[in-house]
mmCIF file of C-alpha atoms and ligand atoms in Angstrom:
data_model
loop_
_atom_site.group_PDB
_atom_site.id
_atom_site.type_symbol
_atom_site.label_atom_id
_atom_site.label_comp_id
_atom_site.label_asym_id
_atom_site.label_seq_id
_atom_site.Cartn_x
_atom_site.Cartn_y
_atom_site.Cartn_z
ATOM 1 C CA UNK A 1 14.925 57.535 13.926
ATOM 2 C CA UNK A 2 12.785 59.436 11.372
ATOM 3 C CA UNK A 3 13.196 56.953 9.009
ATOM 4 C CA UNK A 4 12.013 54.470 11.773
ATOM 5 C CA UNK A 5 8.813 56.605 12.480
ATOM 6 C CA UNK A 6 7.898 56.547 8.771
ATOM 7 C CA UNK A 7 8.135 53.235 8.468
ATOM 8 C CA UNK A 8 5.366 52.678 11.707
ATOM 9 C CA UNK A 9 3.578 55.375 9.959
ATOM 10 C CA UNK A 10 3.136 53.519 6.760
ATOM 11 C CA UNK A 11 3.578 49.619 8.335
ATOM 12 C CA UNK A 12 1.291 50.228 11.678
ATOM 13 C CA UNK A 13 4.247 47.953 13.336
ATOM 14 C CA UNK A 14 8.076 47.752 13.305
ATOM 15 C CA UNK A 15 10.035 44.954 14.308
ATOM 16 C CA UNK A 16 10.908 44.367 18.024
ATOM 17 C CA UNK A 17 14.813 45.366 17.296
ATOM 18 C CA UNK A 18 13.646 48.559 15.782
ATOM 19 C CA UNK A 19 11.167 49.481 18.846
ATOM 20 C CA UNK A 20 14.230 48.970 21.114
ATOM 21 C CA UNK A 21 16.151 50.967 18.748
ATOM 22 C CA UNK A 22 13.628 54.042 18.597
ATOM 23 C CA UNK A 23 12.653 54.054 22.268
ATOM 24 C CA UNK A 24 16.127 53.659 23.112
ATOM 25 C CA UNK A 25 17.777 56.259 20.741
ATOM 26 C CA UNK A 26 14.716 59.406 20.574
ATOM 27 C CA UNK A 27 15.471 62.933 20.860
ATOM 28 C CA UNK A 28 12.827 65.157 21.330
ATOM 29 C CA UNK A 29 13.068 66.298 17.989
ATOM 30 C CA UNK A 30 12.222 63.010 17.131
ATOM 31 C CA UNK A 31 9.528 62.935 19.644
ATOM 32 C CA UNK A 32 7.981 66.483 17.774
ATOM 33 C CA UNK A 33 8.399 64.562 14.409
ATOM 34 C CA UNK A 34 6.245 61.467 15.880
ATOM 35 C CA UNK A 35 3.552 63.359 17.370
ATOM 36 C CA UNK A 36 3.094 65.567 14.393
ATOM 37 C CA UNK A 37 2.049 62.436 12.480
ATOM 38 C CA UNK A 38 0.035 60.704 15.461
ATOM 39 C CA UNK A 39 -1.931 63.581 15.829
ATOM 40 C CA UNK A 40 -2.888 63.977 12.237
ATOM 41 C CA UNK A 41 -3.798 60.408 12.272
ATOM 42 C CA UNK A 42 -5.841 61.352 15.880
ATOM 43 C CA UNK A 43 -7.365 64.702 13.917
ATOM 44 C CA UNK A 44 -8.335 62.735 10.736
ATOM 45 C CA UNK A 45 -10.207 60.105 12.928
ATOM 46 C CA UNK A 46 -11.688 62.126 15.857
ATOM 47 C CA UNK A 47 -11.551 65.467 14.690
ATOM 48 C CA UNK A 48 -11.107 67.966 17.504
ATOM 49 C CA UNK A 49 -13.282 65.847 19.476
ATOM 50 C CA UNK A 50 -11.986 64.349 23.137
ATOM 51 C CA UNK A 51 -14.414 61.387 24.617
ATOM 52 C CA UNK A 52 -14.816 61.980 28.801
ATOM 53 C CA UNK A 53 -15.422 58.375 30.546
ATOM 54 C CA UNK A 54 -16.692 59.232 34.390
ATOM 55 C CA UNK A 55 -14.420 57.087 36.563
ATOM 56 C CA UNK A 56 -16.150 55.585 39.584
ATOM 57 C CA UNK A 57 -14.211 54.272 41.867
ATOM 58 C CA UNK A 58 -16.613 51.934 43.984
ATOM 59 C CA UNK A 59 -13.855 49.959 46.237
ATOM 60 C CA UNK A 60 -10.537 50.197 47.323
ATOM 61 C CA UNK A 61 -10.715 46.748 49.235
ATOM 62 C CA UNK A 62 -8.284 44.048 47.410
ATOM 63 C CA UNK A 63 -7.510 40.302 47.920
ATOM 64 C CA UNK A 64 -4.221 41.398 45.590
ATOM 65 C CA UNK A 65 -0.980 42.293 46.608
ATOM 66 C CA UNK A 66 0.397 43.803 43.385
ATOM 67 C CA UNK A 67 3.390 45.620 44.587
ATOM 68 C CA UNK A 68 3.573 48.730 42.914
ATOM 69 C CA UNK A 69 -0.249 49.319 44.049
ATOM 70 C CA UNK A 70 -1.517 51.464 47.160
ATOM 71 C CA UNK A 71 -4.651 49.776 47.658
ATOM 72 C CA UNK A 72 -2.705 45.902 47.811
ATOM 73 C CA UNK A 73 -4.219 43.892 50.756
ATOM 74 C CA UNK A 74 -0.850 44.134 52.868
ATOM 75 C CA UNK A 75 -1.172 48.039 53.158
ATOM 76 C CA UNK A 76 -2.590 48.408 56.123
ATOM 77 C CA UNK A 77 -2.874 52.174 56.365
ATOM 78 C CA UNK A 78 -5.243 52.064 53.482
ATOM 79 C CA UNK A 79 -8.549 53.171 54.739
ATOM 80 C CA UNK A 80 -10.731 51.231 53.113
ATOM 81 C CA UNK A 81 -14.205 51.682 52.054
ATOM 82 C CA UNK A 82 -17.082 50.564 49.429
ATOM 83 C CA UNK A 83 -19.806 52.272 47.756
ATOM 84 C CA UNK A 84 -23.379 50.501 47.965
ATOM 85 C CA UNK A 85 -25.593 50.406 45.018
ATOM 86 C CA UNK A 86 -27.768 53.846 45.585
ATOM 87 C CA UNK A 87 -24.492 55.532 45.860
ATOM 88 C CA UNK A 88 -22.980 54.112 42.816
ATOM 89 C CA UNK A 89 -26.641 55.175 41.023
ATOM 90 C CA UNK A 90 -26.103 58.545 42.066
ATOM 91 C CA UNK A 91 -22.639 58.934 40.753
ATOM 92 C CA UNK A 92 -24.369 58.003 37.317
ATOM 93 C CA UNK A 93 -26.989 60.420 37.621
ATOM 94 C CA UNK A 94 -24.558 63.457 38.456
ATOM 95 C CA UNK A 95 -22.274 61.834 35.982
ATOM 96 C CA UNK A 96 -25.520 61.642 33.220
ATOM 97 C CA UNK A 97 -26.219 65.584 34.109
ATOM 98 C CA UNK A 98 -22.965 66.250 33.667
ATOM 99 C CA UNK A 99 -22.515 65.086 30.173
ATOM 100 C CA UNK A 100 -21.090 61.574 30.562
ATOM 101 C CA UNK A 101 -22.293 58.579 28.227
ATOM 102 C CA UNK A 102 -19.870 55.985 29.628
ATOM 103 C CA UNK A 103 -19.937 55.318 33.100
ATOM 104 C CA UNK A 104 -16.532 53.206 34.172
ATOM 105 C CA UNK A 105 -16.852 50.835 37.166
ATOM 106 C CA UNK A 106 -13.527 50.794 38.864
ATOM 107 C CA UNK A 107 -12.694 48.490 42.402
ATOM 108 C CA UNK A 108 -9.925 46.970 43.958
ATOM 109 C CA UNK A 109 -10.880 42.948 43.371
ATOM 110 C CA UNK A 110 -13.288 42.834 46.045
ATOM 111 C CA UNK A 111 -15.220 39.373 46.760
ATOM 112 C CA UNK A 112 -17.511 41.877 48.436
ATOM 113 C CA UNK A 113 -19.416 42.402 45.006
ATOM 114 C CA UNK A 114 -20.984 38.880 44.232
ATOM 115 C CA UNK A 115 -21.680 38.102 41.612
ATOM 116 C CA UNK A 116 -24.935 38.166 42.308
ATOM 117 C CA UNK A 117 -24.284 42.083 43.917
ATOM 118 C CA UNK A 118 -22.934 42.736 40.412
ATOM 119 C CA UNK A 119 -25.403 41.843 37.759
ATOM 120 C CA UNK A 120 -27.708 44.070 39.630
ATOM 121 C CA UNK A 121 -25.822 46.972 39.997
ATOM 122 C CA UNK A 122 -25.163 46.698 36.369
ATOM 123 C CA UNK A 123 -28.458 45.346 35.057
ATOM 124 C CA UNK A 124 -29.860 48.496 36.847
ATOM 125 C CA UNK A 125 -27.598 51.085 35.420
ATOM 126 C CA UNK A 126 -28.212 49.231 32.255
ATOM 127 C CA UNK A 127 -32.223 49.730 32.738
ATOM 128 C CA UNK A 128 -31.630 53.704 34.089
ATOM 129 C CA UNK A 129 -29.174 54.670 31.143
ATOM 130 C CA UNK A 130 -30.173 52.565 27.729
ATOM 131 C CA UNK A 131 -27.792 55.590 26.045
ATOM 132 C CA UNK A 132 -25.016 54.654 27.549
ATOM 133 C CA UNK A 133 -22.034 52.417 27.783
ATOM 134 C CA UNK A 134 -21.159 50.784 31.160
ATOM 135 C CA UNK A 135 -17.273 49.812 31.012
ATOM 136 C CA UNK A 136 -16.466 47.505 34.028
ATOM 137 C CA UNK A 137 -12.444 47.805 35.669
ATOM 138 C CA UNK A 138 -12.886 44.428 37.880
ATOM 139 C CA UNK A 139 -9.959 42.709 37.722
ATOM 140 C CA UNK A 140 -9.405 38.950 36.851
ATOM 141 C CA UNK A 141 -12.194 36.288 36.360
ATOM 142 C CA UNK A 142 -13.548 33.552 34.670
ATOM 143 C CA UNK A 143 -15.078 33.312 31.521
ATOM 144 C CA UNK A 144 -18.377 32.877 32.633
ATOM 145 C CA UNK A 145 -18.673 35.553 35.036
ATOM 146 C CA UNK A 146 -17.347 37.854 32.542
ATOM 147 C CA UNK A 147 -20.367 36.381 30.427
ATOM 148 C CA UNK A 148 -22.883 36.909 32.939
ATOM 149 C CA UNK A 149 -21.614 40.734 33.325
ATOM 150 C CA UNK A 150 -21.697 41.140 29.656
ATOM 151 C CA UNK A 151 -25.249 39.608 29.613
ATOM 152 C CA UNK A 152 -26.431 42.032 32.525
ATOM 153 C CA UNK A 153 -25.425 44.793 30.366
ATOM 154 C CA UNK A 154 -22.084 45.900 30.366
ATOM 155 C CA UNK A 155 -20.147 46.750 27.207
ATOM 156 C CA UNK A 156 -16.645 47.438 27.658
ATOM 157 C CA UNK A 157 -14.096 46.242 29.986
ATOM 158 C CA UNK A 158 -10.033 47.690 31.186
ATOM 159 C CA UNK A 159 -7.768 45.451 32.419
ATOM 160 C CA UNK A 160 -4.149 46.904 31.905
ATOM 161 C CA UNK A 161 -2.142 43.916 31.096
ATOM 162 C CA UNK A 162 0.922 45.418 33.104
ATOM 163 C CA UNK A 163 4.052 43.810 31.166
ATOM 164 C CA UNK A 164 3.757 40.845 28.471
ATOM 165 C CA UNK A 165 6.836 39.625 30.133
ATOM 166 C CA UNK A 166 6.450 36.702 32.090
ATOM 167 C CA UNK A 167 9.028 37.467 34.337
ATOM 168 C CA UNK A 168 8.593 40.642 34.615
ATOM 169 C CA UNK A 169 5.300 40.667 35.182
ATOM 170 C CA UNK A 170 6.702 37.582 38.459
ATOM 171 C CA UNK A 171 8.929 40.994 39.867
ATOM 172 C CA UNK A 172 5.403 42.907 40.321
ATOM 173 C CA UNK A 173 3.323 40.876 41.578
ATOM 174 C CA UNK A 174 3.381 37.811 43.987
ATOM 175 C CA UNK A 175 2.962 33.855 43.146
ATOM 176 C CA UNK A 176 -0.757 33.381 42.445
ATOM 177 C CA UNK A 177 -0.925 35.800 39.618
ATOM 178 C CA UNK A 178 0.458 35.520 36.088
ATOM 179 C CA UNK A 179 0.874 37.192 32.981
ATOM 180 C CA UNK A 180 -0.591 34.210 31.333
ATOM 181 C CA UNK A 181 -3.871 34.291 33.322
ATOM 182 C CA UNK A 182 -3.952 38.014 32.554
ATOM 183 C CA UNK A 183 -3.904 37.503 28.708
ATOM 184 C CA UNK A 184 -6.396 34.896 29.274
ATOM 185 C CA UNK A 185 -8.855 36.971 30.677
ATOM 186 C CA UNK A 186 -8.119 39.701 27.974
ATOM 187 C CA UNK A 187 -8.959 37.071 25.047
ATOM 188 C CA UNK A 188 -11.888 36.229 27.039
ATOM 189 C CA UNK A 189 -13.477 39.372 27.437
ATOM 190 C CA UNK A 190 -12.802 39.776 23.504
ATOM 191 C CA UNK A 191 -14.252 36.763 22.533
ATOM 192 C CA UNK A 192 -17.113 37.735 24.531
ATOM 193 C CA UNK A 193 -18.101 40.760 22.244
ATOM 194 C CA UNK A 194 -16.788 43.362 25.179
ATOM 195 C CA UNK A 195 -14.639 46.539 23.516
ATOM 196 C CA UNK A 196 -11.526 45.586 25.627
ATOM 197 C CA UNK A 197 -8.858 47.888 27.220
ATOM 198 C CA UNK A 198 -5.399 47.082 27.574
ATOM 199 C CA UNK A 199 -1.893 49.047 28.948
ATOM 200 C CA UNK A 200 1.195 49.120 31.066
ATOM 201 C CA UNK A 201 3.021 51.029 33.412
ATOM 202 C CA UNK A 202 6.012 53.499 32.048
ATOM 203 C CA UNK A 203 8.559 53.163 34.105
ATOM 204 C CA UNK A 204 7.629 50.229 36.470
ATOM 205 C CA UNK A 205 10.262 48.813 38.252
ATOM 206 C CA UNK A 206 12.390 46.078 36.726
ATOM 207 C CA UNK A 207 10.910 47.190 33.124
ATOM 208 C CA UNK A 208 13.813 46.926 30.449
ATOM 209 C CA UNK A 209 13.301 48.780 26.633
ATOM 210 C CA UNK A 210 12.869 45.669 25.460
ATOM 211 C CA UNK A 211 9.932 44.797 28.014
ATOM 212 C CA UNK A 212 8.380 48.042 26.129
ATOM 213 C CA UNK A 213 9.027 46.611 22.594
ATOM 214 C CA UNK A 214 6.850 43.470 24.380
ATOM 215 C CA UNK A 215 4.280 45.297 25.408
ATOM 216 C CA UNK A 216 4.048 46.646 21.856
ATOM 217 C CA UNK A 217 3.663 44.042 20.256
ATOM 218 C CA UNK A 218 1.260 42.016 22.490
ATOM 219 C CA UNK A 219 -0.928 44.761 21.643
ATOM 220 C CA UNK A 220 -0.767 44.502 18.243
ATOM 221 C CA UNK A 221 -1.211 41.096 18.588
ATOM 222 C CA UNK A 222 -4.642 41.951 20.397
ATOM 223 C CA UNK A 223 -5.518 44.610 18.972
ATOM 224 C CA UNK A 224 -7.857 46.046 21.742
ATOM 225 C CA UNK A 225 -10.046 49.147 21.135
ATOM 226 C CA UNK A 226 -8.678 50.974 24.123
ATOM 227 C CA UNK A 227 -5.324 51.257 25.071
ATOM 228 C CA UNK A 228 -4.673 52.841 28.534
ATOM 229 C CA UNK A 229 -0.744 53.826 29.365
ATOM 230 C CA UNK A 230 0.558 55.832 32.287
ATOM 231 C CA UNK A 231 3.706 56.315 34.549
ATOM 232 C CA UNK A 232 4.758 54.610 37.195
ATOM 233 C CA UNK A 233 4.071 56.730 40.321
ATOM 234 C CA UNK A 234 5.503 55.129 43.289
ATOM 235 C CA UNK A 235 2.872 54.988 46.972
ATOM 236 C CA UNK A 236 4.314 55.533 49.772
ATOM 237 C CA UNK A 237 3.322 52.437 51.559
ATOM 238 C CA UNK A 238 4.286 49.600 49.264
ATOM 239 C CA UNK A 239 7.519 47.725 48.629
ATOM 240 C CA UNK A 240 8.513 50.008 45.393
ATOM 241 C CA UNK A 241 8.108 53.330 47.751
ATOM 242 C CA UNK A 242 11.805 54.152 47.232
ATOM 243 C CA UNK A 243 11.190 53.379 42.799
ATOM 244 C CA UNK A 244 11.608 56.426 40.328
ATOM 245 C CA UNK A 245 8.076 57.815 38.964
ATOM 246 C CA UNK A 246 8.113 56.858 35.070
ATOM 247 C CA UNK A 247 9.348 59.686 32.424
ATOM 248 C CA UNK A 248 6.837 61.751 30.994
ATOM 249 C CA UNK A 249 8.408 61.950 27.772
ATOM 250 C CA UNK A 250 8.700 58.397 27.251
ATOM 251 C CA UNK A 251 5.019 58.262 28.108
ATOM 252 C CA UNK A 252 3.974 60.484 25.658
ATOM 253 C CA UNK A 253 6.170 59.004 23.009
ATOM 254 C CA UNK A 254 4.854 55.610 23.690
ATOM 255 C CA UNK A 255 1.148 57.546 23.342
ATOM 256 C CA UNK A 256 2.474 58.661 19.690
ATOM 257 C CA UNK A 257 3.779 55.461 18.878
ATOM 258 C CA UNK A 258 0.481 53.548 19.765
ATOM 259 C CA UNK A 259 -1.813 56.016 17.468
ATOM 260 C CA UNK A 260 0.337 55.153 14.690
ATOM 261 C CA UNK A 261 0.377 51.591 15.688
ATOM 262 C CA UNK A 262 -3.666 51.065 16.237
ATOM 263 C CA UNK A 263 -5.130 54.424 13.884
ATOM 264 C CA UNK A 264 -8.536 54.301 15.753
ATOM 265 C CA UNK A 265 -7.612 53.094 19.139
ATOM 266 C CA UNK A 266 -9.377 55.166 22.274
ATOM 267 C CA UNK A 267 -6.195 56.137 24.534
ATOM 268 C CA UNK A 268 -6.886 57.868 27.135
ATOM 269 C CA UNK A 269 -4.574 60.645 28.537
ATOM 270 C CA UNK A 270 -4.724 59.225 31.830
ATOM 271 C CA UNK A 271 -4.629 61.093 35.734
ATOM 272 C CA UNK A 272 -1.381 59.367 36.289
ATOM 273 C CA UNK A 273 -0.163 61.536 33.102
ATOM 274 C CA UNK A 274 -1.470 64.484 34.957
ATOM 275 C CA UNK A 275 -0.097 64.129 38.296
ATOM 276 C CA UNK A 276 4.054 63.781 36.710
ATOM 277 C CA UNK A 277 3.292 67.016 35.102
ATOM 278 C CA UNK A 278 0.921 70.098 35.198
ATOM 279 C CA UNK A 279 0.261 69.818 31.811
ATOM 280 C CA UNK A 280 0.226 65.988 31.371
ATOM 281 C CA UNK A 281 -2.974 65.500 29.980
ATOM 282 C CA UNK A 282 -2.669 68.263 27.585
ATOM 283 C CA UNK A 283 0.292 67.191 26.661
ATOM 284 C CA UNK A 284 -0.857 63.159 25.862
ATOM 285 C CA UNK A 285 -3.778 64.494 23.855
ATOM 286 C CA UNK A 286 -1.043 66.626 21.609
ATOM 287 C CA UNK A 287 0.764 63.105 21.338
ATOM 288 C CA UNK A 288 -2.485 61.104 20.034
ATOM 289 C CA UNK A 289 -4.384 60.454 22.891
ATOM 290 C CA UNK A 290 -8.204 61.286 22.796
ATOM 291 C CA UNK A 291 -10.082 60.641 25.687
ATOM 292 C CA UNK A 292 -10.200 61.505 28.817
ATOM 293 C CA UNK A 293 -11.538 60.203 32.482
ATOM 294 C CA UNK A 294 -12.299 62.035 35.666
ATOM 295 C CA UNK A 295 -13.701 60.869 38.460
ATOM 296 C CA UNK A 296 -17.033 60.763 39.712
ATOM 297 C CA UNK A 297 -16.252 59.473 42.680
ATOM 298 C CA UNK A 298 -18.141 60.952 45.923
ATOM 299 C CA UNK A 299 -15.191 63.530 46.926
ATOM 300 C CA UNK A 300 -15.413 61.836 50.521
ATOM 301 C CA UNK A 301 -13.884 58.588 49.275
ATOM 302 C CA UNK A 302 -11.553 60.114 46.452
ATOM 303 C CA UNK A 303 -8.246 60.716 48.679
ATOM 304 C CA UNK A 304 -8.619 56.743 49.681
ATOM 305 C CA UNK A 305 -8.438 55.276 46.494
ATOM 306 C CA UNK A 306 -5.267 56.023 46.036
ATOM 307 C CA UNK A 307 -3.068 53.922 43.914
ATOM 308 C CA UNK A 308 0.009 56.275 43.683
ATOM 309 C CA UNK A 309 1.157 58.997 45.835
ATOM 310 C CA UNK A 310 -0.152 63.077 44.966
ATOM 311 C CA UNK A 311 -3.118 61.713 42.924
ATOM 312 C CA UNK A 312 -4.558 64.841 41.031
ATOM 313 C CA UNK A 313 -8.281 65.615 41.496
ATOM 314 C CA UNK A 314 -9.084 64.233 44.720
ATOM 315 C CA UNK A 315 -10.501 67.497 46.158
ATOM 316 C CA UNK A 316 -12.696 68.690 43.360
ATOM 317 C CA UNK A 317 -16.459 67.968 42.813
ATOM 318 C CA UNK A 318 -16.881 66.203 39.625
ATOM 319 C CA UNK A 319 -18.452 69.520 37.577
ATOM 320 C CA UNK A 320 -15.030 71.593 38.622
ATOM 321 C CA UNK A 321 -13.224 68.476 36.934
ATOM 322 C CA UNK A 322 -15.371 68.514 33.952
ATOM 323 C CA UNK A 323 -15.255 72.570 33.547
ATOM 324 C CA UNK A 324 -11.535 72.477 34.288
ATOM 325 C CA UNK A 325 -11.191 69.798 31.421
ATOM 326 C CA UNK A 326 -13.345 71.671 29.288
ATOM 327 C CA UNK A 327 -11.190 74.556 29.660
ATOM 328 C CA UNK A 328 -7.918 72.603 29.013
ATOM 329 C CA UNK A 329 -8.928 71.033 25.919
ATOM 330 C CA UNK A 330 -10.370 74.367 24.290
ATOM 331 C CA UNK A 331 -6.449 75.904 25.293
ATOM 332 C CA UNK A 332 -5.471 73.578 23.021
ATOM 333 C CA UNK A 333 -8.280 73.595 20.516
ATOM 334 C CA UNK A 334 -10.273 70.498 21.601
ATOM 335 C CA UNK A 335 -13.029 70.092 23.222
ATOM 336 C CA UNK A 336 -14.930 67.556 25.388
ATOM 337 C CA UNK A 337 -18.104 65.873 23.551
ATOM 338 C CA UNK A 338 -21.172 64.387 24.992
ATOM 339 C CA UNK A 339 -20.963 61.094 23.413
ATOM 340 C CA UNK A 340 -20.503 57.225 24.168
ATOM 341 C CA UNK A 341 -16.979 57.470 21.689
ATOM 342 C CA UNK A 342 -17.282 53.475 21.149
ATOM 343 C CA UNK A 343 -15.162 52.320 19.039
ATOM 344 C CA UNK A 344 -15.291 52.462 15.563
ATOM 345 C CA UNK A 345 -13.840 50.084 12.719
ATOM 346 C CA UNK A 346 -11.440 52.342 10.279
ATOM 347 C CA UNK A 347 -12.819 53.596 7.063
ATOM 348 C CA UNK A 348 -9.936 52.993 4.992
ATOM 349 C CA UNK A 349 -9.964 55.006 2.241
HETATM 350 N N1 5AD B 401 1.523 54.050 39.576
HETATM 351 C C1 5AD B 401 0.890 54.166 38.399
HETATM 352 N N2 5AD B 401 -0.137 53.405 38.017
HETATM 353 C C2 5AD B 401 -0.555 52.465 38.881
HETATM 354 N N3 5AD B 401 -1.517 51.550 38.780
HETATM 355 C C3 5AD B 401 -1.546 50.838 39.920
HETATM 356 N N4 5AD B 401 -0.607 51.284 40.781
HETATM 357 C C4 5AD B 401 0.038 52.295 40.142
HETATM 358 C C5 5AD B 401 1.134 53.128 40.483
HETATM 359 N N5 5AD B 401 1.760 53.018 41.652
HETATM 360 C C6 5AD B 401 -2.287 51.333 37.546
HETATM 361 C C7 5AD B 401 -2.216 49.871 37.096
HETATM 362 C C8 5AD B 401 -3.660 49.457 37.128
HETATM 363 C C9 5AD B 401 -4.402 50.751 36.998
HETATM 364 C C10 5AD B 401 -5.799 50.741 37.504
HETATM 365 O O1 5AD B 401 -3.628 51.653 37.742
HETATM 366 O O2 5AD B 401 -1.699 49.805 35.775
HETATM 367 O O3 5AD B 401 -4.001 48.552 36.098
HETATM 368 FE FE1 FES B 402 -9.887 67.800 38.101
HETATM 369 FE FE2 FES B 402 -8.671 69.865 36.762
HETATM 370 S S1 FES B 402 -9.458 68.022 36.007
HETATM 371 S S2 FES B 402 -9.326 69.770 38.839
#
């Protein structure tokens, strides 16, 4: 296994035989050996230094039925709701008091939100914050909306891919979508100019080691700036209810194995991560990860979008999120910067 880990340390990639190999045969010795190199490669990079992204979660309405999700169009106990435009504007400004420089527009896919509703929700965030980055979480489109949003003023986009696997990617979702389109769109956005976000589930149902050792190398295949990664946390109300949550030491291993993998990539230590364990977050940093994203949400919608069940963070204002962040970081000597973190190209030396 060491010998493994050095050679993904020196390589950046390993062969998909020797991913199934290491994810199948760790021990958490192993796992201490891997994140004592990823986070030297995080520490040389980023210093001490954790980006925050303010999450705002604007619908929880969805024409998808992704299984595993509890905001999929079939759940009918989902109470739904959408945030109009002066709402959304004042989540930015408590979000630009607060010391965010990205702003991340998350929704259900929502035909709600024209186009047309869109561009000018973004085109005026764009106008009111010239410092910062707007990062769009939409879902699947076309090339030419994608364009349009990119024109209007957005910069970044996240759109997990879920599983490379073509058939495993059929056993979450129903007919209609495809891991083909999903790649698609993730080209797309690239091509565009957009700093793209990619990721998958730990632990989703169905997923096989080797589905892992996919998703590994579709990434390095392309190569996106931000690479988001969390358990599976089953929701009460969808047809994988009765699923296991996904291990929190494979996540963190597959957090370790990513930093070596992509040296500069922004990976966020996500709220799933923090809901599987008290310390999750912590805990993904000391793996490799370096950013962070809490919601900025109004707290009267946060409990409704929820995706999994016992989401953390859905009672607290967004400045208790950001002090109680601060404070976790500097327990572990890091702390949270006021700063867009884009992405940067490596400075090899
Ligand atoms: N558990 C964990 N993550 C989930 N997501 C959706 N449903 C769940 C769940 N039950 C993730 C998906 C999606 C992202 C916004 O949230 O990967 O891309
Ligand atoms: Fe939200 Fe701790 S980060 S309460």
């Amino acid at each position: 296994m060491r010998k493994l880990i050095d050679k993904l340390h020196s390589e950046r990639i390993l062969s998909k035989d020797e991913f199934v190999t290491l994810l199948d045969g760790f021990d958490s010795e192993d796992a201490q050996y891997l994140f004592s190199k990823s986070r030297a490669v995080a520490d040389k990079i980023f210093g001490n230094r954790i980006y925050m992204r303010g999450l705002i979660e604007f619908t929880n309405y969805c024409k998808n039925d992704c299984y595993y999700c509890g905001i999929r169009k079939s759940n009918l106990c989902a109470d739904r709701y959408r945030l109009g435009k002066d709402e959304i504007l004042s989540c930015c400004a408590k979000g630009y008091e607060l010391g965010f420089r990205t702003f991340v527009l998350q929704g259900g896919e929502d035909p709600w939100y024209t186009d047309d509703k869109l561009i000018d929700i973004i085109s005026t965030i764009r106008n009111a914050y010239p410092d910062c980055a707007i990062t769009l979480s939409i879902g699947e489109k076309t090339y030419e909306q994608y364009l349009e949003y990119y024109k209007a003023g957005a910069n970044r986009f996240l759109l997990r891919h879920e599983t490379a696997d073509a058939e495993h990617y059929s056993r979450l979702h129903p007919q209609g979508l495809s891991a083909e389109n999903r790649k698609r769109c993730l080209y797309d956005l690239k091509k565009i100019g957009y700093q793209v976000g990619a990721g998958f589930m730990v632990g989703s149902p169905y997923q096989t080691t080797e589905n892992i050792a996919d998703d590994l190398l579709f990434i390095k295949e392309l190569m996106p700036h931000m690479i988001g990664i969390g358990p599976f946390i089953p929701h009460k109300d969808t047809p994988f209810a009765e699923f296991p949550e996904g291990k929190l030491e494979l996540c963190l291993f597959l957090i370790g194995i990513l930093r070596l993998m992509i040296p500069n990539a922004l990976i966020p230590a996500t709220t799933a991560l923090g809901t599987i364990h008290a310390n999750g977050r912590e805990l993904g940093i000391l793996a490799g990860a370096n950013v962070v994203m809490p919601n900025l949400s109004p707290v009267r919608v946060r409990k409704k979008y929820s995706l999994y069940d016992n989401k953390i963070c859905t009672g607290e204002e967004a400045a208790e999120c950001v002090n109680c962040l601060q404070n976790r970081m500097k327990k572990i000597n890091y702390e949270l910067v006021i700063d867009r973190g884009d992405f940067k190209p490596l400075q090899e030396n």
